[in-house]
Amino acid sequence: MRSIDHLLIGGGIAGAACARELRAQGADGSIALVGRELDPPYHRPPCTKGYLRGEVAREATAVLPSGWWADNDVELLTRTSVVALDLDRRVATLSTKEEVAFGTALLATGAMVRRLGVDGSELEGIHYVRALGNADAVRRDLAPGMRVLLVGGSYIACEVAASLAQLGHECTVLMQEALPMERSFGATAGGWVRELLTGHGVTFVAQDALERFEGSGGRLTHAVTAAGRRLPADLAVVGVGAVADATLARRAQLEIGRSGGVAADAGLRTSHPDVYAAGDACEFGSVLHRRPVRIEHEEVARTQGEHAARGILGAAEAYAEAPYFWCDLADWATLEYVGLGGAADQEELDGDPSSGRFAIRFLREGRLDGVMAVGRPDVLAGARDDLVEAARAAQPSAR
Amino acid sequence: MIYDPVEGDPDGGIPPGTPFEDIPDTWSCPVCGARKRDFQPLEED
């Protein structure tokens, strides 16, 4: 049996960032990254943005240049899963049946889409978007001027609606919320998103829910809602959230958090001292939030991968990056957010949303919780520091 | 994902031990939602 010093499980940005940081920090041991994806680690955001619209080439989505892996002596095993992890023996079993001994491991197994179980879910023309392959499937399935239904009111549905409306499709967003993205950013921001997308021809069906899909000849033709609406649809994209993929961790008897993610401490170390977690699958004890959280944002996955690398090499710092997130609505606008993502009880609006340049400061119990900005990079620049400062002031011992 | 017949996909209604061929065409990937027809056979060395 061969032996790997650092085994990185999961082929997304967290694993890639961990590999890069390990080498950047001078780690000279052997490193292998094992991922089930067909492609080397890539950025997921283009799947609903430029890649979906055909503006970004597949190779341009790669996290690292294709030659990086060999140049840095990091073994990259795509299309390969770790199917079992024996933590007592420190042996991983791969889908190739090979057993690999390891010194330390990173669990960055990502998240899985929430699948709909409504009647008609098996019809042709119903898609999810998480991977490049999903975006390929949507593009293959589209014909000019299609009626597209987006199920969900969060950023996946809004980004896909914007992208496909820009390509000339007739998009309808069906959502339980009154306003798009209001669960994350409140009514002011939600109203702005609705106005922007409506202005580009997107229709919203709000405060309603999908009851079932209907079709003809095995192909989607309509969606029927709980309120009895019958919405015509040639194609549907479902964006109703994701759940942590903690299957391997659970099987290895690692501790699982309340959100279903792999439980980790403030430094991203799991219940096994030599196993770290990062990215969508990781539920960590956040010193900024002062509770365990699991965050599904690319920038968080990247910085957690880097943080875990430093932990693997002996650093004992808490992960204390203020989460950053952005959302591109075609090339019409970019919404940026830095913050803790909590339920704010007060909003401070700076600027006029109708001008396309504004910012919202979210407060909870008088304390800064997050900042959202559109066309205001000046506001966002200082927000990270303000947030970390505010969180530390609330808990002076946090480091 | 790589479908493992030993594990199946219990959350997706596929009991452990189900060969890939026996999964209904209506099944979708628990990771990304891709359809059964989008899967490719894994070539083992």
Short mmCIF file of C-alpha atoms in Angstrom, two decimals:
data_model
loop_
_atom_site.label_atom_id
_atom_site.label_comp_id
_atom_site.label_asym_id
_atom_site.label_seq_id
_atom_site.Cartn_x
_atom_site.Cartn_y
_atom_site.Cartn_z
CA MET A 1 0.00 0.00 0.00
CA ARG A 2 1.34 3.41 -0.90
CA SER A 3 1.32 6.29 1.53
CA ILE A 4 0.35 9.95 1.05
CA ASP A 5 1.28 12.62 3.59
CA HIS A 6 -1.68 14.91 2.87
CA LEU A 7 -4.83 13.43 1.35
CA LEU A 8 -7.33 16.04 0.11
CA ILE A 9 -10.80 14.60 -0.44
CA GLY A 10 -13.05 16.58 -2.74
CA GLY A 11 -12.30 18.13 -6.11
CA GLY A 12 -13.71 21.63 -5.61
CA ILE A 13 -12.12 24.94 -4.80
CA ALA A 14 -11.56 24.14 -1.11
CA GLY A 15 -9.39 21.13 -1.94
CA ALA A 16 -7.50 23.01 -4.66
CA ALA A 17 -6.91 26.00 -2.40
CA CYS A 18 -5.63 23.68 0.32
CA ALA A 19 -3.19 22.03 -2.09
CA ARG A 20 -1.92 25.39 -3.31
CA GLU A 21 -1.51 26.76 0.22
CA LEU A 22 0.28 23.63 1.44
CA ARG A 23 2.91 24.12 -1.26
CA ALA A 24 2.99 27.91 -0.75
CA GLN A 25 3.70 27.32 2.95
CA GLY A 26 6.59 25.05 2.07
CA ALA A 27 5.05 21.64 2.72
CA ASP A 28 7.36 19.16 1.03
CA GLY A 29 5.44 15.96 1.76
CA SER A 30 3.38 14.08 -0.80
CA ILE A 31 -0.07 15.48 -1.59
CA ALA A 32 -2.95 13.85 -3.46
CA LEU A 33 -6.31 15.41 -4.30
CA VAL A 34 -9.13 12.96 -4.99
CA GLY A 35 -12.32 14.28 -6.60
CA ARG A 36 -15.34 12.72 -8.23
CA GLU A 37 -15.71 15.46 -10.84
CA LEU A 38 -14.70 14.81 -14.44
CA ASP A 39 -12.73 18.06 -14.55
CA PRO A 40 -9.86 19.33 -12.40
CA PRO A 41 -11.12 21.70 -9.67
CA TYR A 42 -13.09 24.55 -11.22
CA HIS A 43 -15.01 27.63 -10.13
CA ARG A 44 -18.72 26.83 -9.76
CA PRO A 45 -20.13 30.39 -10.04
CA PRO A 46 -19.74 30.48 -13.88
CA CYS A 47 -22.18 27.53 -14.05
CA THR A 48 -25.05 30.01 -13.61
CA LYS A 49 -23.28 32.97 -15.20
CA GLY A 50 -20.80 33.26 -18.07
CA TYR A 51 -20.33 29.53 -18.68
CA LEU A 52 -24.09 28.98 -18.90
CA ARG A 53 -24.34 31.82 -21.41
CA GLY A 54 -21.50 30.40 -23.49
CA GLU A 55 -19.23 33.38 -22.83
CA VAL A 56 -16.66 31.59 -20.68
CA ALA A 57 -14.71 28.57 -21.95
CA ARG A 58 -14.56 25.42 -19.86
CA GLU A 59 -10.78 25.75 -19.39
CA ALA A 60 -11.23 29.30 -18.07
CA THR A 61 -13.23 27.98 -15.12
CA ALA A 62 -10.22 26.03 -13.77
CA VAL A 63 -9.04 27.06 -10.30
CA LEU A 64 -5.41 26.35 -11.16
CA PRO A 65 -3.55 26.27 -14.50
CA SER A 66 -3.48 22.77 -15.98
CA GLY A 67 0.28 22.49 -15.51
CA TRP A 68 0.19 23.51 -11.84
CA TRP A 69 -0.45 20.01 -10.50
CA ALA A 70 2.57 18.37 -12.12
CA ASP A 71 4.76 21.43 -11.60
CA ASN A 72 4.03 21.33 -7.88
CA ASP A 73 4.16 17.57 -7.54
CA VAL A 74 0.54 17.24 -6.42
CA GLU A 75 -1.21 14.09 -7.58
CA LEU A 76 -4.65 14.89 -9.04
CA LEU A 77 -7.13 12.02 -9.23
CA THR A 78 -10.30 13.20 -11.00
CA ARG A 79 -13.31 10.95 -11.53
CA THR A 80 -12.34 9.15 -8.35
CA SER A 81 -14.14 8.98 -5.01
CA VAL A 82 -12.96 8.07 -1.56
CA VAL A 83 -15.53 5.46 -0.62
CA ALA A 84 -14.29 4.61 2.87
CA LEU A 85 -12.06 6.16 5.48
CA ASP A 86 -10.60 3.99 8.23
CA LEU A 87 -9.41 6.56 10.73
CA ASP A 88 -7.86 4.05 13.13
CA ARG A 89 -5.61 2.65 10.40
CA ARG A 90 -5.50 5.99 8.50
CA VAL A 91 -6.35 4.27 5.28
CA ALA A 92 -8.62 5.57 2.54
CA THR A 93 -10.30 3.25 0.05
CA LEU A 94 -10.75 4.77 -3.38
CA SER A 95 -13.44 3.96 -5.95
CA THR A 96 -10.65 2.36 -7.96
CA LYS A 97 -10.41 -0.20 -5.09
CA GLU A 98 -6.93 1.09 -4.26
CA GLU A 99 -6.13 1.57 -0.57
CA VAL A 100 -4.00 4.57 0.34
CA ALA A 101 -2.44 5.26 3.72
CA PHE A 102 -2.38 8.92 4.77
CA GLY A 103 -0.92 11.18 7.43
CA THR A 104 -3.46 14.02 7.45
CA ALA A 105 -6.69 14.44 5.51
CA LEU A 106 -8.97 17.26 4.38
CA LEU A 107 -12.67 16.59 3.93
CA ALA A 108 -13.96 19.00 1.31
CA THR A 109 -16.75 16.90 -0.13
CA GLY A 110 -19.04 19.84 -0.91
CA ALA A 111 -22.81 19.85 -1.07
CA MET A 112 -25.55 18.08 -2.94
CA VAL A 113 -28.56 19.67 -4.61
CA ARG A 114 -31.89 19.37 -2.86
CA ARG A 115 -33.93 17.20 -5.22
CA LEU A 116 -37.63 17.80 -5.74
CA GLY A 117 -39.93 14.87 -5.26
CA VAL A 118 -43.08 16.37 -6.78
CA ASP A 119 -45.11 14.53 -9.39
CA GLY A 120 -43.68 14.96 -12.85
CA SER A 121 -40.08 15.41 -11.63
CA GLU A 122 -39.02 12.67 -14.05
CA LEU A 123 -40.09 14.62 -17.15
CA GLU A 124 -37.54 15.67 -19.73
CA GLY A 125 -36.59 19.32 -19.53
CA ILE A 126 -36.18 19.61 -15.74
CA HIS A 127 -32.68 20.58 -14.64
CA TYR A 128 -30.57 21.47 -11.64
CA VAL A 129 -27.43 23.58 -11.85
CA ARG A 130 -24.47 22.74 -9.68
CA ALA A 131 -21.74 21.44 -11.98
CA LEU A 132 -20.40 22.34 -15.41
CA GLY A 133 -22.15 19.24 -16.73
CA ASN A 134 -25.51 20.61 -15.55
CA ALA A 135 -24.90 23.85 -17.45
CA ASP A 136 -23.95 21.81 -20.53
CA ALA A 137 -27.21 19.86 -20.22
CA VAL A 138 -29.29 23.05 -19.95
CA ARG A 139 -27.59 24.54 -23.01
CA ARG A 140 -28.10 21.34 -25.02
CA ASP A 141 -31.77 21.33 -24.07
CA LEU A 142 -32.49 24.97 -24.93
CA ALA A 143 -34.04 26.05 -28.21
CA PRO A 144 -34.52 29.68 -29.24
CA GLY A 145 -37.23 31.58 -27.41
CA MET A 146 -38.11 28.89 -24.89
CA ARG A 147 -40.36 29.48 -21.91
CA VAL A 148 -38.17 28.74 -18.91
CA LEU A 149 -39.43 28.26 -15.37
CA LEU A 150 -37.08 28.88 -12.48
CA VAL A 151 -38.12 27.20 -9.25
CA GLY A 152 -36.80 29.04 -6.19
CA GLY A 153 -36.32 32.66 -5.17
CA SER A 154 -32.67 32.67 -4.20
CA TYR A 155 -29.52 33.49 -6.11
CA ILE A 156 -29.33 30.33 -8.26
CA ALA A 157 -32.80 30.93 -9.71
CA CYS A 158 -32.22 34.68 -10.11
CA GLU A 159 -28.82 34.27 -11.76
CA VAL A 160 -30.08 31.60 -14.15
CA ALA A 161 -33.18 33.71 -14.93
CA ALA A 162 -30.95 36.68 -15.74
CA SER A 163 -28.57 34.61 -17.86
CA LEU A 164 -31.31 32.92 -19.86
CA ALA A 165 -33.36 36.12 -20.24
CA GLN A 166 -30.24 37.72 -21.67
CA LEU A 167 -30.06 34.85 -24.18
CA GLY A 168 -33.60 35.71 -25.28
CA HIS A 169 -35.65 33.18 -23.33
CA GLU A 170 -38.93 33.97 -21.63
CA CYS A 171 -38.23 33.41 -17.93
CA THR A 172 -40.64 33.03 -15.02
CA VAL A 173 -39.46 32.70 -11.42
CA LEU A 174 -41.77 30.73 -9.13
CA MET A 175 -40.95 31.33 -5.48
CA GLN A 176 -42.37 31.03 -1.99
CA GLU A 177 -40.96 34.41 -0.99
CA ALA A 178 -42.68 37.73 -1.67
CA LEU A 179 -39.48 39.11 -3.20
CA PRO A 180 -36.42 37.42 -4.73
CA MET A 181 -33.44 37.00 -2.39
CA GLU A 182 -35.34 38.65 0.44
CA ARG A 183 -34.49 35.79 2.81
CA SER A 184 -30.82 36.71 2.49
CA PHE A 185 -30.92 40.45 1.94
CA GLY A 186 -34.30 41.76 3.06
CA ALA A 187 -37.12 43.58 1.30
CA THR A 188 -35.20 46.62 0.02
CA ALA A 189 -32.65 44.51 -1.84
CA GLY A 190 -35.35 42.04 -2.91
CA GLY A 191 -37.41 44.85 -4.41
CA TRP A 192 -34.38 46.08 -6.33
CA VAL A 193 -33.67 42.58 -7.73
CA ARG A 194 -37.29 42.21 -8.81
CA GLU A 195 -37.32 45.61 -10.52
CA LEU A 196 -34.06 44.90 -12.32
CA LEU A 197 -35.12 41.49 -13.61
CA THR A 198 -38.67 42.57 -14.43
CA GLY A 199 -37.18 45.39 -16.48
CA HIS A 200 -35.41 42.75 -18.56
CA GLY A 201 -38.55 40.72 -19.14
CA VAL A 202 -38.46 38.24 -16.24
CA THR A 203 -41.83 37.44 -14.66
CA PHE A 204 -42.21 36.66 -10.95
CA VAL A 205 -44.85 34.41 -9.44
CA ALA A 206 -44.44 35.09 -5.73
CA GLN A 207 -45.77 33.57 -2.51
CA ASP A 208 -46.70 30.38 -4.27
CA ALA A 209 -45.15 26.93 -4.45
CA LEU A 210 -44.64 24.19 -7.01
CA GLU A 211 -47.29 21.50 -6.73
CA ARG A 212 -46.35 19.32 -9.72
CA PHE A 213 -44.92 19.27 -13.20
CA GLU A 214 -47.03 18.19 -16.17
CA GLY A 215 -45.88 17.07 -19.58
CA SER A 216 -46.72 15.58 -22.90
CA GLY A 217 -44.85 12.74 -24.57
CA GLY A 218 -42.48 12.59 -21.60
CA ARG A 219 -41.50 16.25 -21.97
CA LEU A 220 -42.30 19.11 -19.58
CA THR A 221 -45.07 21.43 -20.73
CA HIS A 222 -46.45 23.03 -17.55
CA ALA A 223 -45.95 23.54 -13.85
CA VAL A 224 -48.95 23.62 -11.55
CA THR A 225 -48.68 25.66 -8.36
CA ALA A 226 -50.21 25.25 -4.92
CA ALA A 227 -52.47 28.23 -5.64
CA GLY A 228 -53.73 26.49 -8.77
CA ARG A 229 -51.79 28.43 -11.39
CA ARG A 230 -50.82 26.48 -14.50
CA LEU A 231 -47.58 27.95 -15.83
CA PRO A 232 -46.41 26.95 -19.31
CA ALA A 233 -42.78 25.82 -19.37
CA ASP A 234 -40.58 24.23 -22.03
CA LEU A 235 -37.70 23.87 -19.60
CA ALA A 236 -37.31 24.24 -15.84
CA VAL A 237 -34.30 24.88 -13.65
CA VAL A 238 -34.70 24.01 -9.99
CA GLY A 239 -32.68 25.95 -7.41
CA VAL A 240 -34.09 25.11 -4.01
CA GLY A 241 -30.91 24.76 -2.00
CA ALA A 242 -28.28 22.19 -1.21
CA VAL A 243 -27.34 19.91 1.66
CA ALA A 244 -23.84 19.08 2.91
CA ASP A 245 -22.33 15.90 1.56
CA ALA A 246 -21.19 14.34 4.81
CA THR A 247 -21.72 10.78 3.62
CA LEU A 248 -18.07 9.77 3.92
CA ALA A 249 -17.60 11.56 7.24
CA ARG A 250 -20.67 9.90 8.70
CA ARG A 251 -19.47 6.50 7.54
CA ALA A 252 -16.06 7.20 9.11
CA GLN A 253 -17.87 8.03 12.37
CA LEU A 254 -16.68 11.61 12.45
CA GLU A 255 -18.89 13.98 14.39
CA ILE A 256 -21.70 15.54 12.33
CA GLY A 257 -23.09 19.01 13.09
CA ARG A 258 -26.71 20.09 13.47
CA SER A 259 -26.85 21.36 9.90
CA GLY A 260 -25.75 17.95 8.66
CA GLY A 261 -22.25 19.17 7.84
CA VAL A 262 -18.96 17.72 9.06
CA ALA A 263 -18.46 19.19 12.53
CA ALA A 264 -15.21 21.12 12.96
CA ASP A 265 -13.80 23.45 15.60
CA ALA A 266 -12.88 27.12 15.15
CA GLY A 267 -9.66 26.07 13.42
CA LEU A 268 -11.55 23.72 11.05
CA ARG A 269 -10.30 20.55 12.72
CA THR A 270 -12.86 17.73 12.84
CA SER A 271 -13.45 15.31 15.71
CA HIS A 272 -10.33 13.46 14.51
CA PRO A 273 -7.19 15.51 15.24
CA ASP A 274 -5.57 14.86 11.88
CA VAL A 275 -8.63 15.40 9.74
CA TYR A 276 -9.75 18.90 8.72
CA ALA A 277 -12.86 20.07 6.90
CA ALA A 278 -13.47 22.99 4.55
CA GLY A 279 -16.06 24.39 2.18
CA ASP A 280 -19.75 23.59 1.74
CA ALA A 281 -19.51 20.38 3.77
CA CYS A 282 -17.91 22.02 6.82
CA GLU A 283 -19.88 23.12 9.87
CA PHE A 284 -17.36 24.99 11.97
CA GLY A 285 -17.45 26.80 15.30
CA SER A 286 -17.30 30.34 13.96
CA VAL A 287 -15.74 32.91 16.27
CA LEU A 288 -17.44 35.69 14.28
CA HIS A 289 -20.92 34.18 14.45
CA ARG A 290 -20.32 32.76 17.93
CA ARG A 291 -22.04 29.52 16.94
CA PRO A 292 -21.50 26.63 14.53
CA VAL A 293 -22.27 27.60 10.94
CA ARG A 294 -22.02 26.07 7.50
CA ILE A 295 -21.62 28.48 4.59
CA GLU A 296 -22.00 27.73 0.88
CA HIS A 297 -19.98 30.46 -0.79
CA GLU A 298 -17.01 30.02 -3.09
CA GLU A 299 -14.82 32.58 -1.30
CA VAL A 300 -15.47 30.90 2.04
CA ALA A 301 -14.54 27.53 0.56
CA ARG A 302 -11.32 28.98 -0.85
CA THR A 303 -10.23 30.70 2.34
CA GLN A 304 -11.20 27.69 4.45
CA GLY A 305 -9.13 25.42 2.22
CA GLU A 306 -6.16 27.72 2.75
CA HIS A 307 -6.81 27.94 6.47
CA ALA A 308 -7.03 24.17 6.78
CA ALA A 309 -3.67 23.86 4.99
CA ARG A 310 -2.05 26.05 7.62
CA GLY A 311 -3.75 24.02 10.34
CA ILE A 312 -2.46 20.81 8.83
CA LEU A 313 1.03 22.30 9.02
CA GLY A 314 0.66 23.11 12.71
CA ALA A 315 -0.93 26.58 12.95
CA ALA A 316 -3.61 26.81 15.65
CA GLU A 317 -5.49 29.97 14.64
CA ALA A 318 -9.26 30.27 14.47
CA TYR A 319 -10.80 30.82 11.04
CA ALA A 320 -12.14 34.39 11.27
CA GLU A 321 -12.75 35.62 7.73
CA ALA A 322 -15.91 37.66 7.23
CA PRO A 323 -17.88 35.71 4.59
CA TYR A 324 -17.99 37.36 1.17
CA PHE A 325 -20.47 36.57 -1.56
CA TRP A 326 -21.35 38.03 -4.93
CA CYS A 327 -24.18 37.56 -7.37
CA ASP A 328 -24.07 38.55 -11.05
CA LEU A 329 -27.41 39.27 -12.68
CA ALA A 330 -26.31 38.83 -16.30
CA ASP A 331 -24.05 41.80 -17.08
CA TRP A 332 -26.69 44.17 -15.76
CA ALA A 333 -25.57 44.36 -12.14
CA THR A 334 -23.44 42.69 -9.50
CA LEU A 335 -24.60 42.41 -5.93
CA GLU A 336 -21.89 41.96 -3.32
CA TYR A 337 -22.30 41.06 0.32
CA VAL A 338 -19.94 40.73 3.21
CA GLY A 339 -21.32 39.65 6.53
CA LEU A 340 -22.60 37.02 8.84
CA GLY A 341 -25.85 36.35 7.00
CA GLY A 342 -28.03 36.68 10.06
CA ALA A 343 -31.57 37.97 10.41
CA ALA A 344 -31.08 41.72 10.69
CA ASP A 345 -33.54 43.81 12.68
CA GLN A 346 -32.50 47.12 11.14
CA GLU A 347 -31.41 48.29 7.70
CA GLU A 348 -29.53 51.49 6.84
CA LEU A 349 -29.88 52.40 3.18
CA ASP A 350 -27.16 54.49 1.57
CA GLY A 351 -28.08 55.70 -1.93
CA ASP A 352 -31.05 55.13 -4.20
CA PRO A 353 -31.58 51.55 -5.45
CA SER A 354 -33.17 52.87 -8.65
CA SER A 355 -29.84 54.54 -9.50
CA GLY A 356 -28.10 51.14 -9.55
CA ARG A 357 -25.58 52.39 -6.96
CA PHE A 358 -26.48 51.79 -3.33
CA ALA A 359 -25.49 49.99 -0.17
CA ILE A 360 -27.39 48.53 2.77
CA ARG A 361 -25.90 48.08 6.21
CA PHE A 362 -27.64 45.33 8.18
CA LEU A 363 -27.72 45.66 11.96
CA ARG A 364 -28.80 43.24 14.64
CA GLU A 365 -29.31 44.49 18.17
CA GLY A 366 -27.42 47.61 17.14
CA ARG A 367 -24.38 45.64 15.97
CA LEU A 368 -23.18 45.51 12.35
CA ASP A 369 -24.13 42.14 10.85
CA GLY A 370 -23.47 42.61 7.14
CA VAL A 371 -23.14 45.03 4.25
CA MET A 372 -24.63 44.61 0.80
CA ALA A 373 -23.53 46.83 -2.05
CA VAL A 374 -24.35 47.36 -5.71
CA GLY A 375 -21.89 49.50 -7.66
CA ARG A 376 -20.27 50.68 -4.43
CA PRO A 377 -16.86 48.99 -4.04
CA ASP A 378 -15.86 51.87 -1.75
CA VAL A 379 -18.41 50.78 0.86
CA LEU A 380 -17.47 47.13 0.67
CA ALA A 381 -13.74 47.72 1.03
CA GLY A 382 -13.95 48.70 4.68
CA ALA A 383 -16.89 46.46 5.58
CA ARG A 384 -14.82 43.34 6.20
CA ASP A 385 -12.68 45.06 8.81
CA ASP A 386 -15.74 46.71 10.41
CA LEU A 387 -17.44 43.33 10.72
CA VAL A 388 -14.50 41.53 12.23
CA GLU A 389 -14.05 44.46 14.60
CA ALA A 390 -17.73 44.46 15.59
CA ALA A 391 -17.70 40.72 16.18
CA ARG A 392 -14.57 40.93 18.29
CA ALA A 393 -15.93 43.82 20.29
CA ALA A 394 -18.93 41.66 21.13
CA GLN A 395 -16.65 38.86 22.24
CA PRO A 396 -13.30 40.31 23.36
CA SER A 397 -11.72 36.91 23.86
CA ALA A 398 -12.29 35.87 20.26
CA ARG A 399 -9.16 35.67 18.20
CA MET B 1 -20.76 11.33 -8.35
CA ILE B 2 -19.66 7.76 -8.84
CA TYR B 3 -22.64 5.49 -8.25
CA ASP B 4 -21.75 2.64 -5.96
CA PRO B 5 -24.25 -0.26 -6.20
CA VAL B 6 -23.24 -1.38 -2.70
CA GLU B 7 -24.37 1.93 -1.23
CA GLY B 8 -27.27 2.69 -3.58
CA ASP B 9 -28.97 6.02 -2.96
CA PRO B 10 -31.37 5.45 -0.06
CA ASP B 11 -32.37 9.14 0.07
CA GLY B 12 -33.29 8.91 -3.60
CA GLY B 13 -35.29 5.72 -3.15
CA ILE B 14 -32.56 3.35 -4.39
CA PRO B 15 -31.85 0.60 -1.82
CA PRO B 16 -28.25 -0.54 -1.20
CA GLY B 17 -27.32 -3.37 -3.52
CA THR B 18 -29.17 -2.00 -6.55
CA PRO B 19 -27.17 -2.43 -9.79
CA PHE B 20 -26.98 0.73 -11.90
CA GLU B 21 -28.96 -0.97 -14.69
CA ASP B 22 -31.89 -1.48 -12.32
CA ILE B 23 -32.20 2.17 -11.28
CA PRO B 24 -35.31 3.72 -12.86
CA ASP B 25 -34.72 6.23 -15.65
CA THR B 26 -36.46 8.83 -13.51
CA TRP B 27 -33.68 8.78 -10.91
CA SER B 28 -31.41 11.81 -10.62
CA CYS B 29 -27.93 12.21 -9.15
CA PRO B 30 -28.01 13.16 -5.45
CA VAL B 31 -24.99 15.45 -5.92
CA CYS B 32 -25.89 17.53 -8.97
CA GLY B 33 -29.32 16.36 -10.12
CA ALA B 34 -28.05 14.90 -13.43
CA ARG B 35 -30.22 12.20 -15.00
CA LYS B 36 -29.35 8.51 -15.13
CA ARG B 37 -28.65 8.77 -18.86
CA ASP B 38 -25.94 11.36 -18.20
CA PHE B 39 -23.84 8.83 -16.29
CA GLN B 40 -20.94 7.09 -17.98
CA PRO B 41 -19.52 3.66 -17.10
CA LEU B 42 -16.39 3.83 -14.96
CA GLU B 43 -13.55 1.96 -16.59
CA GLU B 44 -11.53 0.10 -14.00
CA ASP B 45 -7.92 -0.84 -14.57
#
